[in-house]
């Protein structure tokens, strides 16, 4: 497993993480081409019961370590709102997004959800960004009967909180097994070391899926190490693992910690693959660590290169609006 170069292995579980589209039939091709790529046009009847403004709450991590996800999520939701309003899809009504910074901790997300539900009286909430925030904040909306749509909550148990809690993100339990199976088969992985942050619901959920899948696939777990969100030094844990006879390092955590772990593992001369969960699913890691990211593997529900019409149009619109490429969290 020495001197492993860049390996991009994506488990394309679904074609795209943006809505499936049914296009309205225009009078001619030109009119049809101008229709925005949103909604189920033929299935949804026109509504005359909407008010002039439909307030939808948004809670994304715009500060703290999880802002690497929340910033692109905000870009994506703003793009969708503009497209929906310009299309006239809601008749005379328009969407208005009430955006709150959920930070990167549960308490900030709780405060944001309480404000949106009880003060702003929104009709629905998109977010929050992190699973541990969702577990803490979503019960507020559930109790009030306000639907919540999580767009990046992949931990096990999110939708079990109640019948007003939804998500459109694939859970770790769907993505990790396929990703691991492909990596193990292609690279001949027989033994791994495992690291995870034990104070974060998402990371613990991912860890559980990792170890269960590794056992099912007959891969030896040589050792396990834990840490906490916010830690910056991982040399002790890595030293305990990378100097053992392991073929790969398996890590379940968020992007800030993932970036440092990749850097520090390579500094200890570990050249094998580093397999991550959804927390690794951001270009920011490779941008921050450069060549050290060679050999980092993550499963994804969406990829920027998908050739479908809806995806290529989405990518073009996003790049034009924000002068950067979208990631899974924007989609």
mmCIF file of C-alpha atoms in Angstrom:
data_model
loop_
_atom_site.group_PDB
_atom_site.id
_atom_site.type_symbol
_atom_site.label_atom_id
_atom_site.label_comp_id
_atom_site.label_asym_id
_atom_site.label_seq_id
_atom_site.Cartn_x
_atom_site.Cartn_y
_atom_site.Cartn_z
ATOM 1 C CA UNK A 1 0.000 0.000 0.000
ATOM 2 C CA UNK A 2 3.088 2.253 -0.157
ATOM 3 C CA UNK A 3 3.263 5.357 -2.342
ATOM 4 C CA UNK A 4 -0.434 5.268 -3.132
ATOM 5 C CA UNK A 5 -1.300 8.093 -5.495
ATOM 6 C CA UNK A 6 -4.553 9.928 -5.847
ATOM 7 C CA UNK A 7 -7.545 7.641 -5.682
ATOM 8 C CA UNK A 8 -11.023 8.976 -6.207
ATOM 9 C CA UNK A 9 -13.559 6.328 -5.379
ATOM 10 C CA UNK A 10 -17.148 7.489 -5.285
ATOM 11 C CA UNK A 11 -20.036 5.193 -4.454
ATOM 12 C CA UNK A 12 -22.645 6.768 -6.658
ATOM 13 C CA UNK A 13 -25.656 5.543 -4.724
ATOM 14 C CA UNK A 14 -28.059 7.854 -6.512
ATOM 15 C CA UNK A 15 -27.690 9.852 -9.683
ATOM 16 C CA UNK A 16 -28.104 13.253 -8.083
ATOM 17 C CA UNK A 17 -28.985 14.803 -4.726
ATOM 18 C CA UNK A 18 -31.187 17.522 -6.172
ATOM 19 C CA UNK A 19 -34.903 17.009 -6.878
ATOM 20 C CA UNK A 20 -36.149 14.773 -9.687
ATOM 21 C CA UNK A 21 -37.725 16.975 -12.309
ATOM 22 C CA UNK A 22 -40.872 16.782 -14.380
ATOM 23 C CA UNK A 23 -40.788 19.554 -16.971
ATOM 24 C CA UNK A 24 -43.872 21.483 -17.966
ATOM 25 C CA UNK A 25 -44.763 21.268 -21.629
ATOM 26 C CA UNK A 26 -44.520 24.664 -23.302
ATOM 27 C CA UNK A 27 -46.079 25.740 -26.552
ATOM 28 C CA UNK A 28 -42.738 25.416 -28.303
ATOM 29 C CA UNK A 29 -39.189 24.263 -27.659
ATOM 30 C CA UNK A 30 -37.984 27.764 -26.813
ATOM 31 C CA UNK A 31 -40.561 28.182 -24.057
ATOM 32 C CA UNK A 32 -39.740 24.750 -22.642
ATOM 33 C CA UNK A 33 -36.015 25.534 -22.601
ATOM 34 C CA UNK A 34 -36.718 28.590 -20.488
ATOM 35 C CA UNK A 35 -38.505 26.628 -17.773
ATOM 36 C CA UNK A 36 -36.382 26.403 -14.624
ATOM 37 C CA UNK A 37 -35.296 22.982 -13.419
ATOM 38 C CA UNK A 38 -37.498 22.775 -10.358
ATOM 39 C CA UNK A 39 -40.528 21.036 -9.001
ATOM 40 C CA UNK A 40 -43.102 18.523 -10.144
ATOM 41 C CA UNK A 41 -44.906 20.849 -12.514
ATOM 42 C CA UNK A 42 -47.650 18.526 -13.695
ATOM 43 C CA UNK A 43 -48.272 16.782 -10.364
ATOM 44 C CA UNK A 44 -48.795 19.932 -8.265
ATOM 45 C CA UNK A 45 -52.002 21.854 -8.765
ATOM 46 C CA UNK A 46 -51.944 25.649 -8.763
ATOM 47 C CA UNK A 47 -52.695 27.058 -5.343
ATOM 48 C CA UNK A 48 -54.790 30.148 -4.652
ATOM 49 C CA UNK A 49 -54.407 29.833 -0.885
ATOM 50 C CA UNK A 50 -50.846 31.103 -0.541
ATOM 51 C CA UNK A 51 -50.099 34.473 1.017
ATOM 52 C CA UNK A 52 -47.941 37.090 -0.670
ATOM 53 C CA UNK A 53 -44.877 35.884 1.229
ATOM 54 C CA UNK A 54 -44.104 32.343 2.320
ATOM 55 C CA UNK A 55 -41.488 32.418 5.084
ATOM 56 C CA UNK A 56 -39.207 29.385 5.240
ATOM 57 C CA UNK A 57 -36.595 29.097 7.967
ATOM 58 C CA UNK A 58 -33.021 28.066 7.230
ATOM 59 C CA UNK A 59 -30.445 26.934 9.797
ATOM 60 C CA UNK A 60 -26.952 26.353 8.416
ATOM 61 C CA UNK A 61 -23.537 26.366 10.042
ATOM 62 C CA UNK A 62 -22.159 29.689 8.830
ATOM 63 C CA UNK A 63 -19.530 29.957 11.571
ATOM 64 C CA UNK A 64 -17.251 27.527 13.358
ATOM 65 C CA UNK A 65 -15.684 24.348 12.035
ATOM 66 C CA UNK A 66 -18.793 23.208 10.151
ATOM 67 C CA UNK A 67 -19.009 26.413 8.104
ATOM 68 C CA UNK A 68 -17.176 24.572 5.323
ATOM 69 C CA UNK A 69 -20.498 22.781 4.772
ATOM 70 C CA UNK A 70 -22.916 25.568 5.690
ATOM 71 C CA UNK A 71 -21.500 28.195 3.345
ATOM 72 C CA UNK A 72 -22.188 26.139 0.223
ATOM 73 C CA UNK A 73 -25.544 25.007 1.621
ATOM 74 C CA UNK A 74 -26.569 28.656 1.889
ATOM 75 C CA UNK A 75 -25.461 29.261 -1.705
ATOM 76 C CA UNK A 76 -27.569 26.341 -2.883
ATOM 77 C CA UNK A 77 -30.718 27.365 -1.049
ATOM 78 C CA UNK A 78 -30.415 30.981 -2.236
ATOM 79 C CA UNK A 79 -30.078 29.769 -5.825
ATOM 80 C CA UNK A 80 -33.203 27.614 -5.420
ATOM 81 C CA UNK A 81 -35.227 30.441 -3.892
ATOM 82 C CA UNK A 82 -34.343 32.835 -6.707
ATOM 83 C CA UNK A 83 -35.214 30.231 -9.341
ATOM 84 C CA UNK A 84 -38.563 29.400 -7.752
ATOM 85 C CA UNK A 85 -39.559 33.043 -7.330
ATOM 86 C CA UNK A 86 -38.535 34.019 -10.864
ATOM 87 C CA UNK A 87 -40.480 31.090 -12.322
ATOM 88 C CA UNK A 88 -43.813 32.091 -10.848
ATOM 89 C CA UNK A 89 -44.138 28.521 -9.585
ATOM 90 C CA UNK A 90 -46.052 29.734 -6.511
ATOM 91 C CA UNK A 91 -48.400 31.985 -8.422
ATOM 92 C CA UNK A 92 -48.603 35.430 -6.831
ATOM 93 C CA UNK A 93 -46.734 34.298 -3.732
ATOM 94 C CA UNK A 94 -42.980 34.363 -3.225
ATOM 95 C CA UNK A 95 -40.612 32.464 -0.987
ATOM 96 C CA UNK A 96 -38.724 34.409 1.658
ATOM 97 C CA UNK A 97 -35.848 32.698 3.439
ATOM 98 C CA UNK A 98 -35.276 33.577 7.078
ATOM 99 C CA UNK A 99 -31.665 32.494 7.526
ATOM 100 C CA UNK A 100 -30.118 31.826 10.930
ATOM 101 C CA UNK A 101 -26.513 30.887 11.665
ATOM 102 C CA UNK A 102 -26.652 27.587 13.510
ATOM 103 C CA UNK A 103 -22.970 27.758 14.387
ATOM 104 C CA UNK A 104 -21.290 24.408 14.817
ATOM 105 C CA UNK A 105 -22.791 23.347 18.144
ATOM 106 C CA UNK A 106 -26.197 22.110 19.346
ATOM 107 C CA UNK A 107 -26.970 25.096 21.624
ATOM 108 C CA UNK A 108 -26.708 27.629 18.804
ATOM 109 C CA UNK A 109 -28.922 25.476 16.592
ATOM 110 C CA UNK A 110 -31.501 25.174 19.383
ATOM 111 C CA UNK A 111 -31.641 28.952 19.757
ATOM 112 C CA UNK A 112 -31.989 29.375 15.998
ATOM 113 C CA UNK A 113 -34.794 26.818 15.757
ATOM 114 C CA UNK A 114 -36.656 28.372 18.692
ATOM 115 C CA UNK A 115 -36.499 31.800 17.058
ATOM 116 C CA UNK A 116 -37.670 30.560 13.662
ATOM 117 C CA UNK A 117 -40.551 28.493 15.028
ATOM 118 C CA UNK A 118 -41.802 30.668 17.882
ATOM 119 C CA UNK A 119 -40.889 34.214 16.807
ATOM 120 C CA UNK A 120 -40.669 34.208 13.024
ATOM 121 C CA UNK A 121 -43.478 31.643 12.661
ATOM 122 C CA UNK A 122 -42.026 30.051 9.546
ATOM 123 C CA UNK A 123 -43.991 27.365 7.714
ATOM 124 C CA UNK A 124 -41.010 25.010 7.415
ATOM 125 C CA UNK A 125 -37.305 24.767 8.255
ATOM 126 C CA UNK A 126 -34.353 23.613 6.135
ATOM 127 C CA UNK A 127 -31.385 22.349 8.170
ATOM 128 C CA UNK A 128 -29.604 22.401 10.559
ATOM 129 C CA UNK A 129 -26.270 21.366 9.066
ATOM 130 C CA UNK A 130 -24.995 18.802 11.573
ATOM 131 C CA UNK A 131 -26.700 15.667 12.865
ATOM 132 C CA UNK A 132 -25.960 16.453 16.515
ATOM 133 C CA UNK A 133 -27.638 19.833 15.988
ATOM 134 C CA UNK A 134 -30.653 18.142 14.422
ATOM 135 C CA UNK A 135 -31.068 15.753 17.352
ATOM 136 C CA UNK A 136 -31.126 18.745 19.697
ATOM 137 C CA UNK A 137 -33.091 21.309 17.678
ATOM 138 C CA UNK A 138 -35.576 19.329 15.557
ATOM 139 C CA UNK A 139 -37.793 18.345 18.529
ATOM 140 C CA UNK A 140 -38.760 22.032 18.829
ATOM 141 C CA UNK A 141 -40.224 21.988 15.328
ATOM 142 C CA UNK A 142 -41.719 18.548 15.838
ATOM 143 C CA UNK A 143 -43.611 19.716 18.907
ATOM 144 C CA UNK A 144 -44.900 22.771 17.035
ATOM 145 C CA UNK A 145 -45.923 20.765 13.960
ATOM 146 C CA UNK A 146 -43.456 22.555 11.672
ATOM 147 C CA UNK A 147 -41.852 20.307 9.037
ATOM 148 C CA UNK A 148 -38.047 20.156 8.988
ATOM 149 C CA UNK A 149 -35.982 19.063 5.986
ATOM 150 C CA UNK A 150 -32.428 18.053 6.838
ATOM 151 C CA UNK A 151 -30.143 18.282 3.820
ATOM 152 C CA UNK A 152 -26.959 16.962 5.419
ATOM 153 C CA UNK A 153 -28.086 14.928 8.436
ATOM 154 C CA UNK A 154 -26.737 11.424 7.823
ATOM 155 C CA UNK A 155 -26.657 9.935 11.331
ATOM 156 C CA UNK A 156 -28.858 6.964 12.176
ATOM 157 C CA UNK A 157 -32.146 7.887 13.872
ATOM 158 C CA UNK A 158 -32.749 11.377 12.466
ATOM 159 C CA UNK A 159 -36.183 10.648 10.999
ATOM 160 C CA UNK A 160 -37.215 8.626 14.042
ATOM 161 C CA UNK A 161 -37.667 11.855 16.022
ATOM 162 C CA UNK A 162 -41.155 12.360 14.638
ATOM 163 C CA UNK A 163 -43.430 12.639 11.627
ATOM 164 C CA UNK A 164 -42.458 16.265 10.935
ATOM 165 C CA UNK A 165 -38.732 15.478 10.571
ATOM 166 C CA UNK A 166 -37.447 14.602 7.097
ATOM 167 C CA UNK A 167 -34.130 14.437 5.259
ATOM 168 C CA UNK A 168 -33.024 14.172 1.642
ATOM 169 C CA UNK A 169 -29.444 13.166 2.487
ATOM 170 C CA UNK A 170 -28.365 9.531 2.311
ATOM 171 C CA UNK A 171 -27.539 8.163 5.777
ATOM 172 C CA UNK A 172 -24.098 6.778 6.530
ATOM 173 C CA UNK A 173 -25.676 3.328 6.770
ATOM 174 C CA UNK A 174 -26.429 3.494 3.028
ATOM 175 C CA UNK A 175 -23.166 5.005 1.791
ATOM 176 C CA UNK A 176 -20.369 3.536 3.925
ATOM 177 C CA UNK A 177 -20.926 -0.200 3.228
ATOM 178 C CA UNK A 178 -20.736 0.189 -0.545
ATOM 179 C CA UNK A 179 -17.772 2.523 -0.361
ATOM 180 C CA UNK A 180 -15.868 0.176 1.964
ATOM 181 C CA UNK A 181 -16.655 -2.880 -0.126
ATOM 182 C CA UNK A 182 -15.292 -1.236 -3.283
ATOM 183 C CA UNK A 183 -12.152 0.068 -1.585
ATOM 184 C CA UNK A 184 -11.420 -3.291 0.035
ATOM 185 C CA UNK A 185 -11.914 -5.195 -3.201
ATOM 186 C CA UNK A 186 -9.892 -2.825 -5.379
ATOM 187 C CA UNK A 187 -7.030 -2.231 -2.949
ATOM 188 C CA UNK A 188 -6.875 -5.608 -1.229
ATOM 189 C CA UNK A 189 -7.282 -4.131 2.244
ATOM 190 C CA UNK A 190 -7.004 -6.739 4.995
ATOM 191 C CA UNK A 191 -6.368 -4.682 8.149
ATOM 192 C CA UNK A 192 -7.266 -1.165 9.296
ATOM 193 C CA UNK A 193 -6.934 1.253 12.177
ATOM 194 C CA UNK A 194 -10.066 3.177 13.201
ATOM 195 C CA UNK A 195 -10.377 6.713 14.585
ATOM 196 C CA UNK A 196 -13.527 8.653 15.477
ATOM 197 C CA UNK A 197 -14.738 11.591 17.541
ATOM 198 C CA UNK A 198 -16.739 10.094 20.387
ATOM 199 C CA UNK A 199 -18.574 13.295 21.381
ATOM 200 C CA UNK A 200 -20.463 13.826 18.110
ATOM 201 C CA UNK A 201 -23.640 11.952 17.091
ATOM 202 C CA UNK A 202 -22.765 11.925 13.398
ATOM 203 C CA UNK A 203 -19.234 10.643 13.981
ATOM 204 C CA UNK A 204 -20.343 7.922 16.398
ATOM 205 C CA UNK A 205 -23.055 6.818 13.974
ATOM 206 C CA UNK A 206 -20.509 6.602 11.164
ATOM 207 C CA UNK A 207 -18.082 4.712 13.393
ATOM 208 C CA UNK A 208 -20.736 2.123 14.217
ATOM 209 C CA UNK A 209 -21.463 1.558 10.523
ATOM 210 C CA UNK A 210 -17.750 1.331 9.730
ATOM 211 C CA UNK A 211 -16.945 -1.320 12.345
ATOM 212 C CA UNK A 212 -20.049 -3.386 11.583
ATOM 213 C CA UNK A 213 -19.236 -3.352 7.867
ATOM 214 C CA UNK A 214 -15.556 -4.148 8.429
ATOM 215 C CA UNK A 215 -16.557 -7.164 10.505
ATOM 216 C CA UNK A 216 -18.996 -8.342 7.831
ATOM 217 C CA UNK A 217 -16.306 -7.973 5.166
ATOM 218 C CA UNK A 218 -13.743 -9.882 7.225
ATOM 219 C CA UNK A 219 -11.307 -6.979 7.638
ATOM 220 C CA UNK A 220 -9.230 -6.963 10.828
ATOM 221 C CA UNK A 221 -9.486 -3.858 13.040
ATOM 222 C CA UNK A 222 -5.995 -3.678 14.528
ATOM 223 C CA UNK A 223 -6.823 -0.800 16.875
ATOM 224 C CA UNK A 224 -9.278 1.993 17.683
ATOM 225 C CA UNK A 225 -8.587 5.542 18.870
ATOM 226 C CA UNK A 226 -10.978 8.305 19.934
ATOM 227 C CA UNK A 227 -10.798 12.093 20.141
ATOM 228 C CA UNK A 228 -13.173 15.032 20.499
ATOM 229 C CA UNK A 229 -14.473 17.688 18.149
ATOM 230 C CA UNK A 230 -12.208 20.709 18.486
ATOM 231 C CA UNK A 231 -9.025 18.715 19.117
ATOM 232 C CA UNK A 232 -6.066 19.817 17.023
ATOM 233 C CA UNK A 233 -3.363 17.268 17.820
ATOM 234 C CA UNK A 234 -3.843 13.647 16.788
ATOM 235 C CA UNK A 235 -0.237 12.460 16.753
ATOM 236 C CA UNK A 236 -0.641 10.201 19.802
ATOM 237 C CA UNK A 237 -3.664 8.392 18.366
ATOM 238 C CA UNK A 238 -2.127 8.159 14.915
ATOM 239 C CA UNK A 239 1.173 6.846 16.285
ATOM 240 C CA UNK A 240 -0.691 4.037 18.000
ATOM 241 C CA UNK A 241 -2.252 3.041 14.678
ATOM 242 C CA UNK A 242 0.009 3.887 11.757
ATOM 243 C CA UNK A 243 3.023 2.103 13.197
ATOM 244 C CA UNK A 244 0.979 -1.055 13.392
ATOM 245 C CA UNK A 245 0.710 -3.278 10.342
ATOM 246 C CA UNK A 246 -2.396 -1.678 8.789
ATOM 247 C CA UNK A 247 -3.392 -1.342 5.155
ATOM 248 C CA UNK A 248 -5.706 1.637 5.652
ATOM 249 C CA UNK A 249 -6.873 4.218 8.164
ATOM 250 C CA UNK A 250 -10.642 4.569 8.704
ATOM 251 C CA UNK A 251 -11.870 7.870 10.186
ATOM 252 C CA UNK A 252 -15.312 9.119 11.193
ATOM 253 C CA UNK A 253 -15.366 12.848 11.988
ATOM 254 C CA UNK A 254 -16.102 16.313 10.616
ATOM 255 C CA UNK A 255 -14.072 18.313 8.095
ATOM 256 C CA UNK A 256 -11.965 20.424 10.464
ATOM 257 C CA UNK A 257 -10.662 17.397 12.342
ATOM 258 C CA UNK A 258 -10.444 15.321 9.155
ATOM 259 C CA UNK A 259 -8.131 17.892 7.574
ATOM 260 C CA UNK A 260 -5.718 17.803 10.508
ATOM 261 C CA UNK A 261 -5.789 14.014 10.715
ATOM 262 C CA UNK A 262 -4.869 13.685 7.041
ATOM 263 C CA UNK A 263 -2.028 16.191 7.426
ATOM 264 C CA UNK A 264 -0.644 14.581 10.563
ATOM 265 C CA UNK A 265 -0.967 11.014 9.260
ATOM 266 C CA UNK A 266 1.091 11.912 6.196
ATOM 267 C CA UNK A 267 3.626 13.715 8.413
ATOM 268 C CA UNK A 268 4.097 10.386 10.207
ATOM 269 C CA UNK A 269 4.861 8.843 6.804
ATOM 270 C CA UNK A 270 1.613 6.902 6.520
ATOM 271 C CA UNK A 271 1.099 6.506 2.773
ATOM 272 C CA UNK A 272 -1.882 4.155 2.764
ATOM 273 C CA UNK A 273 -5.488 5.079 1.976
ATOM 274 C CA UNK A 274 -7.528 7.107 4.469
ATOM 275 C CA UNK A 275 -11.214 6.193 4.249
ATOM 276 C CA UNK A 276 -13.694 8.725 5.628
ATOM 277 C CA UNK A 277 -17.406 9.157 6.132
ATOM 278 C CA UNK A 278 -19.611 12.004 4.916
ATOM 279 C CA UNK A 279 -17.607 14.517 6.955
ATOM 280 C CA UNK A 280 -14.816 14.105 4.389
ATOM 281 C CA UNK A 281 -17.210 14.906 1.560
ATOM 282 C CA UNK A 282 -15.955 18.408 0.789
ATOM 283 C CA UNK A 283 -13.326 19.698 -1.661
ATOM 284 C CA UNK A 284 -12.051 21.918 1.158
ATOM 285 C CA UNK A 285 -10.004 19.040 2.592
ATOM 286 C CA UNK A 286 -8.003 18.571 -0.591
ATOM 287 C CA UNK A 287 -7.713 22.330 -1.027
ATOM 288 C CA UNK A 288 -6.296 22.692 2.479
ATOM 289 C CA UNK A 289 -3.870 19.761 2.539
ATOM 290 C CA UNK A 290 -2.815 19.511 -1.110
ATOM 291 C CA UNK A 291 -0.921 16.353 -2.052
ATOM 292 C CA UNK A 292 -1.480 14.923 1.428
ATOM 293 C CA UNK A 293 -5.050 14.207 0.283
ATOM 294 C CA UNK A 294 -3.786 11.680 -2.286
ATOM 295 C CA UNK A 295 -5.375 8.394 -1.277
ATOM 296 C CA UNK A 296 -8.289 9.867 0.675
ATOM 297 C CA UNK A 297 -11.457 7.915 -0.152
ATOM 298 C CA UNK A 298 -15.067 8.929 0.524
ATOM 299 C CA UNK A 299 -18.415 7.681 -0.748
ATOM 300 C CA UNK A 300 -20.764 10.254 -2.237
ATOM 301 C CA UNK A 301 -24.412 10.499 -3.224
ATOM 302 C CA UNK A 302 -23.620 13.167 -5.817
ATOM 303 C CA UNK A 303 -20.692 14.261 -7.934
ATOM 304 C CA UNK A 304 -20.058 17.410 -9.927
ATOM 305 C CA UNK A 305 -19.217 15.454 -13.099
ATOM 306 C CA UNK A 306 -22.579 13.682 -13.389
ATOM 307 C CA UNK A 307 -23.588 14.184 -17.056
ATOM 308 C CA UNK A 308 -27.362 14.462 -16.568
ATOM 309 C CA UNK A 309 -29.027 17.599 -17.935
ATOM 310 C CA UNK A 310 -30.316 18.712 -14.544
ATOM 311 C CA UNK A 311 -26.850 18.369 -13.012
ATOM 312 C CA UNK A 312 -24.951 20.160 -15.767
ATOM 313 C CA UNK A 313 -27.470 23.010 -15.671
ATOM 314 C CA UNK A 314 -27.233 23.188 -11.870
ATOM 315 C CA UNK A 315 -23.431 23.300 -11.959
ATOM 316 C CA UNK A 316 -23.429 26.018 -14.651
ATOM 317 C CA UNK A 317 -25.937 28.129 -12.711
ATOM 318 C CA UNK A 318 -24.006 27.732 -9.464
ATOM 319 C CA UNK A 319 -20.637 28.574 -11.022
ATOM 320 C CA UNK A 320 -22.083 31.644 -12.712
ATOM 321 C CA UNK A 321 -23.657 32.873 -9.488
ATOM 322 C CA UNK A 322 -20.814 32.146 -7.060
ATOM 323 C CA UNK A 323 -17.675 31.816 -9.242
ATOM 324 C CA UNK A 324 -16.871 28.445 -7.706
ATOM 325 C CA UNK A 325 -17.952 24.844 -8.192
ATOM 326 C CA UNK A 326 -20.710 23.341 -6.031
ATOM 327 C CA UNK A 327 -20.170 20.429 -3.686
ATOM 328 C CA UNK A 328 -22.594 17.786 -2.402
ATOM 329 C CA UNK A 329 -23.834 20.128 0.318
ATOM 330 C CA UNK A 330 -24.782 22.826 -2.191
ATOM 331 C CA UNK A 331 -26.603 20.248 -4.318
#
